Coordinates of C-alpha atoms and ligand atoms in Angstrom, one line a residue:
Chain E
X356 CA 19.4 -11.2 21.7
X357 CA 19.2 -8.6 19.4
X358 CA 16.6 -9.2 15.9
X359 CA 16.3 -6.6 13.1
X360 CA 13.8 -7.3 10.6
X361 CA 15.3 -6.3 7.3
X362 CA 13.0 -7.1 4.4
X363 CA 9.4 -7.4 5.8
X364 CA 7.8 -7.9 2.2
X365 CA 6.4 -10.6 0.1
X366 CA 8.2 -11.7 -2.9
X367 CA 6.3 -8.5 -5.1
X368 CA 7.6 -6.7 -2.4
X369 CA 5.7 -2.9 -1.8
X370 CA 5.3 -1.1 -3.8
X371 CA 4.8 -4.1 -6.3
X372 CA 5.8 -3.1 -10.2
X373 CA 2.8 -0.9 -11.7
X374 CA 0.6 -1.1 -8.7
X375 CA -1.9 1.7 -8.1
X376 CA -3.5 0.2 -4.6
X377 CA -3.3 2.7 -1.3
X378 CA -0.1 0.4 0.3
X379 CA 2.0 0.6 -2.9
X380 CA 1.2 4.5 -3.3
X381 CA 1.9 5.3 -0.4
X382 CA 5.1 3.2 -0.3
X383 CA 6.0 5.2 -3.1
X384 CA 5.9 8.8 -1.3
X385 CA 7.3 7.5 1.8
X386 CA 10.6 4.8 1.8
X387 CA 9.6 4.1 5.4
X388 CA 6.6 2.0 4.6
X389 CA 8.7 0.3 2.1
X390 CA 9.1 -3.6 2.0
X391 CA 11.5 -5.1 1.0
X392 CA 12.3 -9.3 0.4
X393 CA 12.5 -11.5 3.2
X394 CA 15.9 -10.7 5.4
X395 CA 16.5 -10.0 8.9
X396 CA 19.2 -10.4 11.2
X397 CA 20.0 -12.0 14.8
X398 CA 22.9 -10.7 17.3
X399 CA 23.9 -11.9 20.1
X400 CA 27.4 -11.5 22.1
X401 CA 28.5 -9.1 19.1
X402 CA 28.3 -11.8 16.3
X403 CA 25.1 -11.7 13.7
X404 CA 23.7 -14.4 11.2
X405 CA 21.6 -13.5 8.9
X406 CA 17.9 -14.6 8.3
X407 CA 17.4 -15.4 4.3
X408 CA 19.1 -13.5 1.9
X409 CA 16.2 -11.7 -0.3
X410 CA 17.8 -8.3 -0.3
X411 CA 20.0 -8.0 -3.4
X412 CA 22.7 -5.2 -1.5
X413 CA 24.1 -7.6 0.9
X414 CA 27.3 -6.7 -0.3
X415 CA 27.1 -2.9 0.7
X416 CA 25.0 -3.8 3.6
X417 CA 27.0 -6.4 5.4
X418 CA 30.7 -6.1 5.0
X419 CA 33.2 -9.0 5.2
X420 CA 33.8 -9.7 8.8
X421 CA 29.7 -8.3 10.0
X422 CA 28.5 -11.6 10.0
X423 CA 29.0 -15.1 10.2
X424 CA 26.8 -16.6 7.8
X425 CA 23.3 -17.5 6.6
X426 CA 20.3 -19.1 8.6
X427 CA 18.0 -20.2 5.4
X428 CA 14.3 -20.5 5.8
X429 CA 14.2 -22.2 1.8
X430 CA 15.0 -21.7 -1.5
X431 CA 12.6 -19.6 -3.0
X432 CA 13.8 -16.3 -5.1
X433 CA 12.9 -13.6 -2.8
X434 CA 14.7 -15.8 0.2
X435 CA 17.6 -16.3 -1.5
X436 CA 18.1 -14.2 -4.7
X437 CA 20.8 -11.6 -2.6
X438 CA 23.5 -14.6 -2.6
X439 CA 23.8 -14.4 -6.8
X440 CA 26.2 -11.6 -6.1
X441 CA 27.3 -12.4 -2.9
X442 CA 29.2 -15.7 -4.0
X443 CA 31.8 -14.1 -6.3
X444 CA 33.3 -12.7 -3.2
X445 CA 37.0 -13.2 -2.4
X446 CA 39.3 -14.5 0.8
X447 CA 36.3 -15.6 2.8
X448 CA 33.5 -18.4 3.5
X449 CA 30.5 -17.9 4.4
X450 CA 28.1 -20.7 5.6
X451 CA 24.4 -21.1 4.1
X452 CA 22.7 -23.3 6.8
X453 CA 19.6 -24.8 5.6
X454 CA 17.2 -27.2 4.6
X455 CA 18.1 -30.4 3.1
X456 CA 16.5 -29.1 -0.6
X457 CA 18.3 -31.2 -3.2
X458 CA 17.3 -28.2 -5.8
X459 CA 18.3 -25.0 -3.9
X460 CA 18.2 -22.0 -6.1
X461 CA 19.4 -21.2 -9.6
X462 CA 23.1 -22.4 -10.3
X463 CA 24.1 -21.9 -6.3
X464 CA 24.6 -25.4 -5.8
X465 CA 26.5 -25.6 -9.0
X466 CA 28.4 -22.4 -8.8
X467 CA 28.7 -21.9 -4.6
X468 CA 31.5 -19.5 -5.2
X469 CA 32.8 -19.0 -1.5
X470 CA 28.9 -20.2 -0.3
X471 CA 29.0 -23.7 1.6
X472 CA 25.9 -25.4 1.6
X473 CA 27.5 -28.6 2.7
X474 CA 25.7 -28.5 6.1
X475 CA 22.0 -28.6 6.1
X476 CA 19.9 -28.8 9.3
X477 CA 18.0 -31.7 10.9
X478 CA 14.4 -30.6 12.5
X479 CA 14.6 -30.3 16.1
X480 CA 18.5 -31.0 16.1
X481 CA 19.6 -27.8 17.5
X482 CA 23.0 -26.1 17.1
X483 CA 24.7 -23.5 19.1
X484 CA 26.0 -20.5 17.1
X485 CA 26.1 -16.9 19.4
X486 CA 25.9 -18.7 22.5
X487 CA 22.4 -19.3 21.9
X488 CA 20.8 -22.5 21.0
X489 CA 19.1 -22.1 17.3
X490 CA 16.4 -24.9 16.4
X491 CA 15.4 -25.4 13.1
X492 CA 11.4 -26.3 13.3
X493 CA 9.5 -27.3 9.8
X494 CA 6.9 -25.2 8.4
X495 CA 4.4 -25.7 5.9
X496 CA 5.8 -24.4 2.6
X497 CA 5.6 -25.7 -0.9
X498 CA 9.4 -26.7 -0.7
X499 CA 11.2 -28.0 2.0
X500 CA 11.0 -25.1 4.7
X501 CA 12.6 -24.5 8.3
X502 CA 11.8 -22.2 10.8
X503 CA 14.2 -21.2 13.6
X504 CA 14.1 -21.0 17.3
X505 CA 16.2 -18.6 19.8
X506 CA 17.1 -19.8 23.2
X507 CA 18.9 -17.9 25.3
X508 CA 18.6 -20.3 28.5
X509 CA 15.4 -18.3 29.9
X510 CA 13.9 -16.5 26.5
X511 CA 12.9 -18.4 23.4
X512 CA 12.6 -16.2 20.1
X513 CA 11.1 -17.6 16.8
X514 CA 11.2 -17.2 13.4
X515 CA 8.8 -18.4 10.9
X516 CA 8.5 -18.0 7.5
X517 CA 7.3 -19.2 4.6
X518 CA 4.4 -21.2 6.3
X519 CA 0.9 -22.3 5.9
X520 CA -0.5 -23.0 9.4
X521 CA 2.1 -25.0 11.5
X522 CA 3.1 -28.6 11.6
X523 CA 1.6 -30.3 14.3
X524 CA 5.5 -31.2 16.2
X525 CA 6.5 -28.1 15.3
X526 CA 3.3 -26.1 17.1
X527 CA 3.8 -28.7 20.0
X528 CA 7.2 -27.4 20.2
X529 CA 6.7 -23.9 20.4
X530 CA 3.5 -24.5 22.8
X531 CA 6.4 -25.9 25.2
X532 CA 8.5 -23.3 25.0
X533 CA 6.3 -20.2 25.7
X534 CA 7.7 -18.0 22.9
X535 CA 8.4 -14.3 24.1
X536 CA 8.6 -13.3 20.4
X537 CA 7.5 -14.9 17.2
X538 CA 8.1 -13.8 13.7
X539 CA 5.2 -15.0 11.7
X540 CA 4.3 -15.4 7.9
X541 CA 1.1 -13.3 7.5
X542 CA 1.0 -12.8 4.0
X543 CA -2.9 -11.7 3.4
X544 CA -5.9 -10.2 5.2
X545 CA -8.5 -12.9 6.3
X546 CA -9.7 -14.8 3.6
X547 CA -12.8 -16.7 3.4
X548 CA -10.5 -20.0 2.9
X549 CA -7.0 -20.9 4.2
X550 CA -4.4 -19.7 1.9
X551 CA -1.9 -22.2 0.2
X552 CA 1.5 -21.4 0.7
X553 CA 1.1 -18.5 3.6
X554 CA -0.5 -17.5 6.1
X555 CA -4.1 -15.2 6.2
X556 CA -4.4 -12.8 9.4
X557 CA -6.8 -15.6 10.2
X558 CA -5.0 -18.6 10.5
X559 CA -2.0 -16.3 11.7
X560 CA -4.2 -15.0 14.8
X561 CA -4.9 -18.5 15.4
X562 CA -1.3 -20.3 15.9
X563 CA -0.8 -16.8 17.6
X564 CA -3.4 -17.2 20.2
X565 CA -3.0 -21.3 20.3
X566 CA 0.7 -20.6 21.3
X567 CA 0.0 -18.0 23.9
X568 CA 3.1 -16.0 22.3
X569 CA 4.0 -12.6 24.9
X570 CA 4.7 -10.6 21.5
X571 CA 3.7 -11.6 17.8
X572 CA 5.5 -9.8 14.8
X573 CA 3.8 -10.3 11.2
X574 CA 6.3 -10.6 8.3
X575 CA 6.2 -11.3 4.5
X576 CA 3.1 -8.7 4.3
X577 CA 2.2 -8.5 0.5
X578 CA 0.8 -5.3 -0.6
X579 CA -3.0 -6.2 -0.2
X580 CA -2.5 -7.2 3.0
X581 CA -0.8 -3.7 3.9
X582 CA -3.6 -1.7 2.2
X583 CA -6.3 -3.7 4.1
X584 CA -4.0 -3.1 7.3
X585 CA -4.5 0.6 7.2
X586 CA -8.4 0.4 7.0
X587 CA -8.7 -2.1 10.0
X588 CA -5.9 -1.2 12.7
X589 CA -8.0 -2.3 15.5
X590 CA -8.7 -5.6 13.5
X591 CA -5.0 -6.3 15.7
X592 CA -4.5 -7.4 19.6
X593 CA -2.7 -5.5 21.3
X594 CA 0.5 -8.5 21.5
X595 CA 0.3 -8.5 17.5
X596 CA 2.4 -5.6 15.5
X597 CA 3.0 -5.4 12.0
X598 CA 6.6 -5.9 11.2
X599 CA 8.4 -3.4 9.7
X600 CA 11.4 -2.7 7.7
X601 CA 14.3 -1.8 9.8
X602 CA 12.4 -2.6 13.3
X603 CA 14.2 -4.2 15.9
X604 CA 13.6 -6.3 18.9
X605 CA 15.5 -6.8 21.9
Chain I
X49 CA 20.1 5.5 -32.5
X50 CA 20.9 5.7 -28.8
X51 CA 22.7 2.9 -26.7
X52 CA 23.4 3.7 -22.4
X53 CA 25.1 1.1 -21.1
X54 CA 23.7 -0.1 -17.9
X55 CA 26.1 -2.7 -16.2
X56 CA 29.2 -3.2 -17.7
X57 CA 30.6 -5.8 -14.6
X58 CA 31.0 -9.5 -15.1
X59 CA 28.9 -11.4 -12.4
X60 CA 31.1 -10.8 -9.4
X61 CA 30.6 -6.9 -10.5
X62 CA 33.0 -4.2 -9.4
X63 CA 33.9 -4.1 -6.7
X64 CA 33.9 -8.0 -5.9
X65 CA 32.7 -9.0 -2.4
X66 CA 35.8 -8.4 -0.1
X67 CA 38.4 -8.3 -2.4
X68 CA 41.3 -5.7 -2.1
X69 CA 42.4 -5.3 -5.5
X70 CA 43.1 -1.6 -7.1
X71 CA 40.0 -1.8 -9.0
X72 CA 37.8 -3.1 -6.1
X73 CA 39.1 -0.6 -3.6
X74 CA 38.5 2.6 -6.4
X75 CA 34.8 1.3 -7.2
X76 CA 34.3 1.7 -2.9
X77 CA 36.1 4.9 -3.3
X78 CA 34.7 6.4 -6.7
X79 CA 31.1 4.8 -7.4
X80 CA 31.3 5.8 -11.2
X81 CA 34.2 3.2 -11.4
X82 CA 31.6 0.3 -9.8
X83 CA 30.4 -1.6 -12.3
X84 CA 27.4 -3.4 -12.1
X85 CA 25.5 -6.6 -13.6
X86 CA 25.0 -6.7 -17.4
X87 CA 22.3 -4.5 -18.8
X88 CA 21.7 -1.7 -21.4
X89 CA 19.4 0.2 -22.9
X90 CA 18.8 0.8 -26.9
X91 CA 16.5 3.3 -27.7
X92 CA 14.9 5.0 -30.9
X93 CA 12.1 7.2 -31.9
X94 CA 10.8 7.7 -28.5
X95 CA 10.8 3.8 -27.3
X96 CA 13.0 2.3 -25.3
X97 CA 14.6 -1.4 -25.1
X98 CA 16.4 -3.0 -22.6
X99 CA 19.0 -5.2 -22.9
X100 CA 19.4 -8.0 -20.2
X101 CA 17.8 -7.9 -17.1
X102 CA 21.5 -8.0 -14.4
X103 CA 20.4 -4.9 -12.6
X104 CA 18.5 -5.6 -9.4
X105 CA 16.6 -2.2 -9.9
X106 CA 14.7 -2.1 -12.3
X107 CA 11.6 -1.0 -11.3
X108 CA 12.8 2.1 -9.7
X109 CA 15.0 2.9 -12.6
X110 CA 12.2 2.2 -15.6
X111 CA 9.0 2.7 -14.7
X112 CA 6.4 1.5 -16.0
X113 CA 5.9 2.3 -20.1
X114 CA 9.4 3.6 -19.8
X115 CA 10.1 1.0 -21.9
X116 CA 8.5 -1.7 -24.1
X117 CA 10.4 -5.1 -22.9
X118 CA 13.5 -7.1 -22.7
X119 CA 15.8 -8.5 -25.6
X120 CA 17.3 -11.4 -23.3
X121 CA 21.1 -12.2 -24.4
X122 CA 20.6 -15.8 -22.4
X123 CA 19.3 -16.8 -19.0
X124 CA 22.8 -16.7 -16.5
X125 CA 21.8 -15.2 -13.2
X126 CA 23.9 -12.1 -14.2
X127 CA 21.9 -11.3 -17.0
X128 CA 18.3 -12.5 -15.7
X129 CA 18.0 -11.8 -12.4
X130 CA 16.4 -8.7 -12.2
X131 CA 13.4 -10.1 -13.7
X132 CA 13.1 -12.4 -10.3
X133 CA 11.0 -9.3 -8.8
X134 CA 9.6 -7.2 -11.6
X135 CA 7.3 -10.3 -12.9
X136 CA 5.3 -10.0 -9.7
X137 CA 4.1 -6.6 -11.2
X138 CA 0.2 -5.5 -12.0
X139 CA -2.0 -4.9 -15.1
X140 CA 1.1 -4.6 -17.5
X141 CA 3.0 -7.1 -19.7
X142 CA 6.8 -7.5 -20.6
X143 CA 7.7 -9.2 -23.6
X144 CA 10.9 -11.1 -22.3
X145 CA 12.4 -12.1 -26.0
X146 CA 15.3 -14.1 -26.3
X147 CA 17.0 -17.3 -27.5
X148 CA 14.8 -21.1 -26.9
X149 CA 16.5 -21.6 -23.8
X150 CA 14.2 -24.8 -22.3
X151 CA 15.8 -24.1 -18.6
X152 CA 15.5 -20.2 -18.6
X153 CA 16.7 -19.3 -15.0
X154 CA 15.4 -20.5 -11.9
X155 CA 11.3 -20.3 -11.8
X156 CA 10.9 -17.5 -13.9
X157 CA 8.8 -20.0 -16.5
X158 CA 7.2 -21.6 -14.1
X159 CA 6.1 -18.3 -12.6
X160 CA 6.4 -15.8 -15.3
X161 CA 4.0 -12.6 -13.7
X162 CA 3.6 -10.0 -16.2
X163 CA 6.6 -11.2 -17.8
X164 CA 5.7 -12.8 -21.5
X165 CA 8.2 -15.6 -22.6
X166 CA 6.3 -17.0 -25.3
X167 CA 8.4 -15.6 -27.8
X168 CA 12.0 -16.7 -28.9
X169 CA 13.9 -15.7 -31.5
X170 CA 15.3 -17.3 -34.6
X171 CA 19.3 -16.6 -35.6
X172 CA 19.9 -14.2 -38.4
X173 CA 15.9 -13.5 -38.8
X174 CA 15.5 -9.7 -38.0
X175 CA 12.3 -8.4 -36.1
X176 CA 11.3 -4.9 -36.4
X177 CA 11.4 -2.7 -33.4
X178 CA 11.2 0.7 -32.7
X179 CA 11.7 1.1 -36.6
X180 CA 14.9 -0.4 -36.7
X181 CA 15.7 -4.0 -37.6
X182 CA 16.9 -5.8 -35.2
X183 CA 18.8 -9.2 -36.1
X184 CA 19.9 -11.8 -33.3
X185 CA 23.1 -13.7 -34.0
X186 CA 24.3 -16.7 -32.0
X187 CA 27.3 -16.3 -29.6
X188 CA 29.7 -18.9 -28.1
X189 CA 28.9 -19.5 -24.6
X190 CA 27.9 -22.8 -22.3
X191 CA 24.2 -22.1 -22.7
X192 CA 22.1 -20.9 -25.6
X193 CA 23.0 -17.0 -26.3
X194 CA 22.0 -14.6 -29.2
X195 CA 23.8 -11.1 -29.6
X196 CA 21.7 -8.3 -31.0
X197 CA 22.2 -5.6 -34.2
X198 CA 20.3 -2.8 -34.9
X199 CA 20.1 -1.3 -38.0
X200 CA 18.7 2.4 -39.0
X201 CA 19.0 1.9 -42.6
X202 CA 22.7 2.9 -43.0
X203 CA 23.9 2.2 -39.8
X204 CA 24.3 -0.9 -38.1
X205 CA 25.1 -1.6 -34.3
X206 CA 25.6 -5.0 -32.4
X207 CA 25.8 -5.8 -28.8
X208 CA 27.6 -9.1 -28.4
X209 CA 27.9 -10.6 -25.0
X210 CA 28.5 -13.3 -23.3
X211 CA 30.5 -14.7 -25.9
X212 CA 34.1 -16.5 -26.4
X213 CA 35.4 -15.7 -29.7
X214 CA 32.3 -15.9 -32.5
X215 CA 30.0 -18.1 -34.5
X216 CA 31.5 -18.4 -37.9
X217 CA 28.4 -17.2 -39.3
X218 CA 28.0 -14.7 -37.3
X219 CA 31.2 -13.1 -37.6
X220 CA 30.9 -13.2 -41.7
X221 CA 27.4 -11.9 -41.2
X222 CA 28.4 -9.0 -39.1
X223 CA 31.9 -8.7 -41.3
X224 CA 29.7 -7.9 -44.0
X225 CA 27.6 -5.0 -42.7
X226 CA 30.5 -2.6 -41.3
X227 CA 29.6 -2.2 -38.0
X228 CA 30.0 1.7 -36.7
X229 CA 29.2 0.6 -33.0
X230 CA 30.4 -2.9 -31.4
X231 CA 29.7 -3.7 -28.0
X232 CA 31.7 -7.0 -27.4
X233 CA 32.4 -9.1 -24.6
X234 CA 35.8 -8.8 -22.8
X235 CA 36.0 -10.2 -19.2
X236 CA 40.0 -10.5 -19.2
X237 CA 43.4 -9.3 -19.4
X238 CA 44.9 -10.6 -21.9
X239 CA 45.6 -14.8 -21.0
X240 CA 48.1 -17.1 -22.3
X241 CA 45.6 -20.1 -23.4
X242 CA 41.8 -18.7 -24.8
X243 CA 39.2 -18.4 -21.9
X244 CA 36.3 -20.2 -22.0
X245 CA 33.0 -19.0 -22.2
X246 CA 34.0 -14.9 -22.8
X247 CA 36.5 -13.0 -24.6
X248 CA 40.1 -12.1 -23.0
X249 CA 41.4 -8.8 -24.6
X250 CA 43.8 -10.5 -27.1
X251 CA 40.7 -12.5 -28.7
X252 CA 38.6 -9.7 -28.3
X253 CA 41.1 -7.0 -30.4
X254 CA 41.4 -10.0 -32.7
X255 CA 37.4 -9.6 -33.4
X256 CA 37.7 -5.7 -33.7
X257 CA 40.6 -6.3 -36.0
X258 CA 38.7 -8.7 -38.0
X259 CA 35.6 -6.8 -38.3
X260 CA 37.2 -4.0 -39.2
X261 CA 34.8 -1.9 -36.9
X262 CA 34.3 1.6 -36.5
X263 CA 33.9 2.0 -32.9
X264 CA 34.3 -0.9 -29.9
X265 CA 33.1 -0.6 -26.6
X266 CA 34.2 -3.5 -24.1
X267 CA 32.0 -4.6 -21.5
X268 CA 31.5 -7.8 -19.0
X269 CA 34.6 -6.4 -17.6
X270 CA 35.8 -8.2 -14.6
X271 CA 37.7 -6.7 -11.9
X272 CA 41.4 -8.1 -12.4
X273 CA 40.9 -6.6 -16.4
X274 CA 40.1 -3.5 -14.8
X275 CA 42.9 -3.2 -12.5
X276 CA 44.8 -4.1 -15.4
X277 CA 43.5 -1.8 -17.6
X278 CA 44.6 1.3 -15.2
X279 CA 48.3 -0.1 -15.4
X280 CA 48.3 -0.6 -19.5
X281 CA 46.3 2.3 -20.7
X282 CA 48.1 2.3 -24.0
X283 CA 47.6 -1.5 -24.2
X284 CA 43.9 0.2 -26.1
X285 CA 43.8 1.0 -30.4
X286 CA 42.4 4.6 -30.4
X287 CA 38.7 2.7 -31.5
X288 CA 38.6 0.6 -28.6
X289 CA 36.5 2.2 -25.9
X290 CA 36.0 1.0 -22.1
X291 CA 32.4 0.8 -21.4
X292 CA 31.1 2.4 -18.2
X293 CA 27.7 2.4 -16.5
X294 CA 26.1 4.9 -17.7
X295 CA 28.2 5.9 -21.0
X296 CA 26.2 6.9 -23.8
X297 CA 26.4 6.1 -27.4
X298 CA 24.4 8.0 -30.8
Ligands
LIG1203 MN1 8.5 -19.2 -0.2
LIG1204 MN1 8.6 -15.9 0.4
LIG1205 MN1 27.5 -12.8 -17.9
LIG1206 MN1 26.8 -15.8 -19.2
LIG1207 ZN1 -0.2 -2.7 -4.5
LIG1208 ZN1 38.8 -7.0 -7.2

């Protein structure tokens, strides 16, 4: 299993528009600390599926033929504003598994274009797509909201974003699984009272720690967040990293 | 008076998603033949309007005070969607103006940021901006859509898209004035039957004609018109003008 976190930002992204904070400056100087909307990709036997579809250059970045479709954590604009282009394409068909959302996003639903959203993913029903077995798990999201899980017989990779805190099945069936590597929604630095919507670095260190995860990676980091990060590095355990445009796990 | 034309593509842009055609394939080869989603700018003593919101970077392209806002044609993806990420932006505000559209597109009402919507405008009643008048005129299209002329005084330039054919009452107003600059609306080769919802060539030469206009410049241009267009150069009166992303016009 092969997972390459491609857009690691929240839906400002960093730098946000007009921000003059310490993350979005620096952001500015140096592409690398960049971050984009939520994307990332998984591999396995030389076939990839893609993670959300925030980044709006799907087209250049993924040519016909790199993947076989889309894994959608929800319809929210910065998870699913890259397949506005995308459906105009020609010859091909590419699958948006998801959510059951009887909304989606925008006109999609009304105007798929070579998009098929006619399957849509039961919790805990999983499918086999790359020779691994993919569970979608429900998070906690202001709109109907999956997660997905990554088995490849012995490991068991997660992915899980947009979420407030965990449903109580779906932290039971992680606990089981003893995740080697979880993705996480950790939107903001610890606040005095849980966050709606997304995780704080305190409610994010706690399902981290209550699953006993081997490695934790934090995703959809808004720009606060990141600017608070660089004045409290050692505010991270050593299993926690701070996701990262372009960083892949193996 | 200066117009740039921004995006001169039709949704699906140029080149489409995995299609093979002759203009596809020379927008991959040649990026000054890509055409991307609609959006110009108009610009005048100093200050700077943009024109639809297609592009998908914005923010790196016009930052902030670059410009003073948006003058919206109508709220289709193609035209709208780069305002998805720029309303997340800080200490700043964008008026957004544009037709009474109740939906807009997708949550951008609900969730507005720094964008300000509160303003729509009213057909034939001009607005002053950047010391020009600037005069909205209804289009024909499935969803609520005003076209825009500017007017120095003694000259007077529109920008008309998405529109199929025009408004009775806008096409006497606009008859009226002598336009020197036309941007208009042509998605297709010339068809058999009227399109719906844009402007083939053959309706779109009948406008010019009609108008008697100084200078047109087609945009909205989908790909099979462009491939098109390299086969039947001549097919164009010497006033009739191919837009391009980036061409300039004073
Ligand atoms: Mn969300
Ligand atoms: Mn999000
Ligand atoms: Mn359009
Ligand atoms: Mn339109
Ligand atoms: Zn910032
Ligand atoms: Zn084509």
């Amino acid at each position: 299993m092969k997972l390459t976190l491609l857009g690691t930002g929240d839906s400002g992204q960093v730098p946000v528009y007009n921000c003059r904070c310490a993350a979005c400056e620096r952001a500015r100087r140096d592409p690398a600390c960049r971050r984009g909307p939520a994307c990332a990709s998984i591999e396995h036997r030389g076939e990839r599926w893609l993670l959300d579809a925030g980044l709006m250059d799907l087209a250049e970045r993924f040519p016909p033929g790199s993947f076989k479709g889309f894994l959608q954590t929800h319809y929210h604009a910065d998870h699913a504003q890259g397949l506005l282009h995308l459906r105009w394409g020609r010859d091909c068909r590419l699958p948006v598994l998801g959510p059951a959302d009887p909304q989606g996003f925008a006109d999609l639903y009304k105007h798929p274009g070579i998009l098929d959203f006619s399957r849509t993913l039961t919790p805990f029903e999983p499918l086999r797509l790359m020779g691994l077995d993919v569970t979608p798990v429900p998070l906690r999201h202001s709109r109907p909201t999956l997660g997905y899980v990554f088995s490849d017989g012995g490991r068991h990779w997660a992915y899980l974003t947009d979420t407030a805190g965990l449903p109580g099945d779906t932290f039971e069936f992680l606990k089981r699984l003893s995740l080697e590597l979880m993705v996480l929604d950790c939107s903001f630095a610890p606040q005095a009272h849980a966050p709606r919507g997304h995780n704080d670095l305190t409610r994010a260190l706690e399902i981290i720690d209550g699953l006993a995860v081997g490695k934790a990676v934090l995703t959809h980091i808004g720009h606060e967040f990141d600017a608070w990060l660089t004045a409290n590095q050692q505010a991270l355990p050593a299993e926690v990293l701070v996701g990262a445009d372009g960083a892949v796990f193996r």
